[in-house]
Amino acid sequence: MYTLDLAYVGRGLHEELVAYIADQHGYYADEGVHVALHDGCSWNEERLRNGATIGLGRALLSRLADGIPWVALHVNTHRPLFWFLARPGLTSLADLAGRRLAVHAPRTAPGCFARIVLRRVGLDPDRDIHTVVRPPGDYGMDLRRLHEGRIDAALVGSTMAPEAIAAERGWQVLAWVGDHFQIPTVGVAVDPTRVHPDDPAVQAAVRAHRRALQVIHDEPDTTVRHIQTFLGRHTADEARVHYETFIAPYFTTAGQADLTVGATAITAVAAELGVPADLTAAEFCPTVSR
């Protein structure tokens, strides 16, 4: 049996769902690979590039800014699962002007995506908003700070169903990032100078992930049960609504990348980072285009 180190660089459904299903259903073993799944959230790029990574957004930022030649071999979705969650009184992203927003650092993938979205609604994230930068996590402290009024809004990820949290607490979901910015954002990527894309272990993992994507589309009841493992604070009905709204319509069926979406995303990310957009979508996703 082959072996592969596979790291996720964020927590929640966005990063972990497909790999979780592949593991729970025994697809890795079926495909002849033992996958060691690692929490790479705090790893530097040098350590991360020695194996495969789920975080395509971070891989793209790293390729553009640092020149590490990451390539994506499998794409789960083009819609980043991050939301702007706010206290009462705010009803749109424009209302964040002059407010306190908890958000990831600018040169992280979710932080970069958030800044792109804010600029698209006419806000300068460095001048128009009081940002509170915090690292990836389960966003529990953000919910506490929102409740206590220490922040006005937070960019939160898929460790929760934000629409259910908002309904429960009388808050507002100002926007889903995936509605405003699309990018091949989670899947499987490798640095070919360290791990060859055709390595049998990598290809076996890709096949297992494709099978997991089919479960997401063909077995909704099973998928909702898996989702509840991640959304422990929510009811089964809330988990199903979250699945039907954000997962089922937007996760791919075969791990393919939309190169038109990819090209637009690369241009936007490079502009936000202040680096040349000297990379095509086909170069970043060389074998998974459609």
Short mmCIF file of C-alpha atoms in Angstrom, two decimals:
data_model
loop_
_atom_site.label_atom_id
_atom_site.label_comp_id
_atom_site.label_asym_id
_atom_site.label_seq_id
_atom_site.Cartn_x
_atom_site.Cartn_y
_atom_site.Cartn_z
CA MET A 1 0.00 0.00 0.00
CA TYR A 2 1.21 3.50 -0.85
CA THR A 3 1.40 6.28 1.75
CA LEU A 4 0.69 10.00 1.47
CA ASP A 5 0.91 12.94 3.84
CA LEU A 6 -2.10 15.20 3.23
CA ALA A 7 -2.50 18.47 5.13
CA TYR A 8 -5.49 20.73 5.61
CA VAL A 9 -4.76 24.40 6.30
CA GLY A 10 -8.13 25.46 7.69
CA ARG A 11 -10.84 23.86 9.78
CA GLY A 12 -14.41 22.98 8.92
CA LEU A 13 -16.44 21.58 6.06
CA HIS A 14 -14.68 23.70 3.45
CA GLU A 15 -11.33 21.98 3.94
CA GLU A 16 -12.18 18.69 5.55
CA LEU A 17 -15.49 17.29 4.25
CA VAL A 18 -14.28 15.49 1.12
CA ALA A 19 -11.24 13.96 2.82
CA TYR A 20 -13.41 12.99 5.79
CA ILE A 21 -15.89 11.15 3.57
CA ALA A 22 -13.08 9.42 1.66
CA ASP A 23 -11.65 8.19 4.96
CA GLN A 24 -14.96 7.20 6.58
CA HIS A 25 -16.06 5.21 3.53
CA GLY A 26 -12.73 3.44 3.19
CA TYR A 27 -12.01 4.90 -0.22
CA TYR A 28 -8.34 5.54 0.51
CA ALA A 29 -7.83 1.90 1.43
CA ASP A 30 -9.85 0.77 -1.60
CA GLU A 31 -7.53 2.79 -3.83
CA GLY A 32 -4.43 1.34 -2.19
CA VAL A 33 -3.17 4.36 -0.26
CA HIS A 34 -2.72 5.07 3.43
CA VAL A 35 -3.35 8.78 3.92
CA ALA A 36 -1.93 10.50 6.99
CA LEU A 37 -4.12 13.58 7.42
CA HIS A 38 -2.32 16.47 9.14
CA ASP A 39 -3.37 19.79 10.63
CA GLY A 40 -1.15 22.12 8.62
CA CYS A 41 -2.83 25.37 9.70
CA SER A 42 0.32 26.61 11.43
CA TRP A 43 2.86 24.97 9.13
CA ASN A 44 5.16 27.14 7.03
CA GLU A 45 5.35 26.61 3.29
CA GLU A 46 8.60 24.67 3.48
CA ARG A 47 7.02 21.99 5.64
CA LEU A 48 3.72 22.02 3.78
CA ARG A 49 5.28 21.41 0.37
CA ASN A 50 6.75 18.05 1.43
CA GLY A 51 3.34 16.44 1.05
CA ALA A 52 0.00 17.13 -0.58
CA THR A 53 -2.30 19.91 0.60
CA ILE A 54 -6.04 20.45 0.50
CA GLY A 55 -5.74 24.25 0.60
CA LEU A 56 -5.71 25.38 -3.02
CA GLY A 57 -6.28 29.03 -2.04
CA ARG A 58 -3.17 29.09 0.10
CA ALA A 59 -1.27 27.17 -2.59
CA LEU A 60 -2.20 29.77 -5.20
CA LEU A 61 -1.15 32.66 -2.95
CA SER A 62 2.12 30.89 -2.27
CA ARG A 63 2.78 30.31 -5.96
CA LEU A 64 2.09 33.92 -6.87
CA ALA A 65 3.92 35.52 -3.95
CA ASP A 66 6.70 33.02 -3.20
CA GLY A 67 7.24 31.21 -6.49
CA ILE A 68 6.54 27.74 -5.08
CA PRO A 69 5.24 25.86 -8.13
CA TRP A 70 2.11 24.31 -6.60
CA VAL A 71 -0.26 22.59 -9.04
CA ALA A 72 -3.85 21.60 -8.32
CA LEU A 73 -4.80 18.04 -9.23
CA HIS A 74 -8.35 18.02 -7.89
CA VAL A 75 -10.86 20.78 -7.13
CA ASN A 76 -13.76 20.38 -4.71
CA THR A 77 -15.48 23.75 -5.15
CA HIS A 78 -15.06 27.24 -6.60
CA ARG A 79 -17.14 28.88 -3.87
CA PRO A 80 -15.17 29.65 -0.68
CA LEU A 81 -17.20 28.77 2.41
CA PHE A 82 -16.72 31.99 4.37
CA TRP A 83 -19.38 34.45 5.51
CA PHE A 84 -19.57 37.95 6.95
CA LEU A 85 -21.63 37.58 10.14
CA ALA A 86 -22.75 40.77 11.91
CA ARG A 87 -24.57 42.09 14.94
CA PRO A 88 -28.02 43.73 14.59
CA GLY A 89 -28.05 47.09 12.84
CA LEU A 90 -25.87 46.07 9.89
CA THR A 91 -27.68 44.84 6.81
CA SER A 92 -25.10 45.01 4.01
CA LEU A 93 -21.35 44.90 3.47
CA ALA A 94 -21.38 48.66 2.90
CA ASP A 95 -22.52 49.04 6.52
CA LEU A 96 -19.09 47.79 7.66
CA ALA A 97 -17.63 51.25 7.02
CA GLY A 98 -16.22 52.48 10.32
CA ARG A 99 -17.02 49.19 12.06
CA ARG A 100 -14.88 46.57 13.81
CA LEU A 101 -14.41 43.43 11.71
CA ALA A 102 -12.63 40.26 12.87
CA VAL A 103 -10.87 38.79 9.85
CA HIS A 104 -7.90 36.68 8.80
CA ALA A 105 -4.56 38.28 7.96
CA PRO A 106 -4.31 39.97 4.53
CA ARG A 107 -1.88 37.47 3.03
CA THR A 108 -3.83 34.39 4.05
CA ALA A 109 -6.28 32.93 1.55
CA PRO A 110 -9.52 33.80 3.42
CA GLY A 111 -8.13 37.20 4.39
CA CYS A 112 -7.20 37.93 0.78
CA PHE A 113 -10.63 36.77 -0.45
CA ALA A 114 -12.37 38.97 2.11
CA ARG A 115 -10.38 42.01 1.04
CA ILE A 116 -11.26 41.38 -2.61
CA VAL A 117 -14.96 41.20 -1.73
CA LEU A 118 -14.81 44.37 0.39
CA ARG A 119 -13.09 46.31 -2.38
CA ARG A 120 -15.79 45.20 -4.81
CA VAL A 121 -18.42 46.94 -2.69
CA GLY A 122 -16.33 50.12 -2.48
CA LEU A 123 -14.63 49.62 0.91
CA ASP A 124 -10.90 50.00 1.52
CA PRO A 125 -10.12 47.28 4.09
CA ASP A 126 -7.14 49.27 5.38
CA ARG A 127 -8.86 52.64 5.77
CA ASP A 128 -12.61 52.21 5.92
CA ILE A 129 -12.79 49.34 8.44
CA HIS A 130 -11.27 48.71 11.87
CA THR A 131 -9.90 45.20 11.36
CA VAL A 132 -9.16 42.78 14.19
CA VAL A 133 -6.79 40.20 12.71
CA ARG A 134 -6.96 36.70 14.13
CA PRO A 135 -5.67 33.27 13.03
CA PRO A 136 -7.82 30.42 11.68
CA GLY A 137 -9.79 28.52 14.30
CA ASP A 138 -13.31 27.45 15.14
CA TYR A 139 -14.49 31.09 15.37
CA GLY A 140 -15.96 30.50 18.83
CA MET A 141 -14.16 33.56 20.21
CA ASP A 142 -15.62 35.66 17.39
CA LEU A 143 -19.12 34.63 18.44
CA ARG A 144 -18.34 35.61 22.02
CA ARG A 145 -16.97 38.98 20.95
CA LEU A 146 -19.99 39.59 18.75
CA HIS A 147 -22.28 38.75 21.65
CA GLU A 148 -20.37 41.06 23.98
CA GLY A 149 -20.28 43.87 21.42
CA ARG A 150 -16.49 43.99 21.24
CA ILE A 151 -16.68 43.57 17.45
CA ASP A 152 -19.43 44.42 14.99
CA ALA A 153 -18.85 41.68 12.45
CA ALA A 154 -16.64 38.70 11.71
CA LEU A 155 -15.54 36.71 8.70
CA VAL A 156 -16.35 33.15 9.78
CA GLY A 157 -15.77 29.80 8.15
CA SER A 158 -17.50 26.44 7.89
CA THR A 159 -17.12 25.25 11.48
CA MET A 160 -20.69 26.51 11.84
CA ALA A 161 -23.79 27.22 9.78
CA PRO A 162 -23.77 31.04 9.93
CA GLU A 163 -27.35 31.39 8.73
CA ALA A 164 -28.53 29.23 11.65
CA ILE A 165 -26.37 31.16 14.14
CA ALA A 166 -27.78 34.44 12.81
CA ALA A 167 -31.37 33.22 13.14
CA GLU A 168 -30.75 31.96 16.66
CA ARG A 169 -29.14 35.16 17.95
CA GLY A 170 -30.90 37.82 15.94
CA TRP A 171 -27.79 38.62 13.92
CA GLN A 172 -27.32 39.11 10.18
CA VAL A 173 -25.37 37.28 7.47
CA LEU A 174 -24.17 40.21 5.38
CA ALA A 175 -22.73 38.13 2.57
CA TRP A 176 -21.41 34.75 1.55
CA VAL A 177 -17.94 35.13 0.03
CA GLY A 178 -18.83 32.46 -2.54
CA ASP A 179 -21.52 34.73 -3.97
CA HIS A 180 -19.01 37.52 -4.58
CA PHE A 181 -15.76 35.76 -5.43
CA GLN A 182 -15.11 32.39 -7.06
CA ILE A 183 -11.81 30.51 -7.15
CA PRO A 184 -10.66 26.85 -7.28
CA THR A 185 -10.24 26.80 -3.54
CA VAL A 186 -9.96 23.32 -1.97
CA GLY A 187 -8.95 19.94 -3.38
CA VAL A 188 -5.52 18.34 -3.73
CA ALA A 189 -2.34 20.19 -4.68
CA VAL A 190 1.35 19.28 -4.71
CA ASP A 191 4.66 20.99 -5.32
CA PRO A 192 6.05 18.94 -8.25
CA THR A 193 9.63 19.59 -7.12
CA ARG A 194 8.87 17.59 -3.96
CA VAL A 195 5.94 15.31 -4.83
CA HIS A 196 5.32 14.28 -8.43
CA PRO A 197 1.72 14.76 -9.62
CA ASP A 198 1.75 11.26 -11.11
CA ASP A 199 2.95 9.66 -7.89
CA PRO A 200 0.73 6.57 -7.37
CA ALA A 201 -0.13 7.65 -3.83
CA VAL A 202 -1.28 11.08 -5.03
CA GLN A 203 -3.35 9.65 -7.85
CA ALA A 204 -4.93 7.14 -5.49
CA ALA A 205 -5.95 9.95 -3.13
CA VAL A 206 -7.42 11.91 -6.05
CA ARG A 207 -9.49 8.89 -7.07
CA ALA A 208 -10.72 8.51 -3.49
CA HIS A 209 -11.74 12.17 -3.38
CA ARG A 210 -13.65 11.83 -6.63
CA ARG A 211 -15.62 9.00 -5.07
CA ALA A 212 -16.29 11.17 -2.02
CA LEU A 213 -17.66 13.91 -4.25
CA GLN A 214 -20.08 11.42 -5.73
CA VAL A 215 -21.35 10.62 -2.22
CA ILE A 216 -22.01 14.33 -1.67
CA HIS A 217 -24.19 14.45 -4.76
CA ASP A 218 -25.76 10.99 -4.75
CA GLU A 219 -26.30 10.35 -1.03
CA PRO A 220 -27.69 13.47 0.65
CA ASP A 221 -28.81 11.70 3.83
CA THR A 222 -25.38 10.18 4.31
CA THR A 223 -23.68 13.49 3.61
CA VAL A 224 -25.88 15.35 6.07
CA ARG A 225 -24.96 12.82 8.77
CA HIS A 226 -21.30 13.48 8.04
CA ILE A 227 -21.89 17.22 8.12
CA GLN A 228 -23.42 16.93 11.56
CA THR A 229 -20.07 15.62 12.79
CA PHE A 230 -18.65 19.07 11.98
CA LEU A 231 -21.72 21.10 12.96
CA GLY A 232 -22.28 19.72 16.44
CA ARG A 233 -24.05 22.84 17.66
CA HIS A 234 -26.75 22.55 14.99
CA THR A 235 -29.84 20.41 14.48
CA ALA A 236 -30.18 17.86 11.71
CA ASP A 237 -32.57 20.21 9.88
CA GLU A 238 -30.07 23.07 10.09
CA ALA A 239 -27.32 20.80 8.79
CA ARG A 240 -29.53 19.75 5.87
CA VAL A 241 -30.37 23.34 4.94
CA HIS A 242 -26.68 24.20 5.04
CA TYR A 243 -25.90 21.22 2.79
CA GLU A 244 -28.65 22.09 0.33
CA THR A 245 -27.69 25.77 0.19
CA PHE A 246 -23.90 25.78 0.14
CA ILE A 247 -22.59 22.25 -0.49
CA ALA A 248 -24.70 20.24 -2.92
CA PRO A 249 -25.14 22.97 -5.58
CA TYR A 250 -21.50 24.03 -5.65
CA PHE A 251 -19.20 21.08 -4.99
CA THR A 252 -17.92 19.53 -8.22
CA THR A 253 -18.85 16.04 -9.33
CA ALA A 254 -15.43 14.97 -10.63
CA GLY A 255 -12.92 17.39 -9.16
CA GLN A 256 -12.65 19.54 -12.28
CA ALA A 257 -11.58 23.19 -12.39
CA ASP A 258 -13.33 25.93 -14.33
CA LEU A 259 -10.41 27.68 -16.03
CA THR A 260 -12.42 30.82 -16.77
CA VAL A 261 -13.16 31.20 -13.07
CA GLY A 262 -9.54 30.38 -12.31
CA ALA A 263 -8.17 33.03 -14.65
CA THR A 264 -10.37 35.76 -13.16
CA ALA A 265 -9.43 34.66 -9.64
CA ILE A 266 -5.70 34.68 -10.36
CA THR A 267 -5.91 38.23 -11.69
CA ALA A 268 -7.84 39.38 -8.61
CA VAL A 269 -5.56 37.63 -6.11
CA ALA A 270 -2.39 38.91 -7.77
CA ALA A 271 -3.75 42.46 -7.72
CA GLU A 272 -4.65 42.18 -4.03
CA LEU A 273 -1.19 40.80 -3.20
CA GLY A 274 0.53 43.42 -5.37
CA VAL A 275 2.41 40.83 -7.43
CA PRO A 276 2.45 40.03 -11.16
CA ALA A 277 -0.30 37.73 -12.45
CA ASP A 278 2.31 35.69 -14.29
CA LEU A 279 0.42 32.42 -14.07
CA THR A 280 -2.40 30.95 -16.13
CA ALA A 281 -5.23 28.89 -14.74
CA ALA A 282 -4.15 26.00 -16.95
CA GLU A 283 -0.68 26.12 -15.39
CA PHE A 284 -2.11 26.03 -11.89
CA CYS A 285 -4.72 23.35 -12.72
CA PRO A 286 -2.94 21.44 -15.50
CA THR A 287 -4.89 18.18 -15.39
CA VAL A 288 -8.30 19.04 -13.96
CA SER A 289 -9.73 21.60 -16.39
CA ARG A 290 -13.02 21.43 -18.17
#
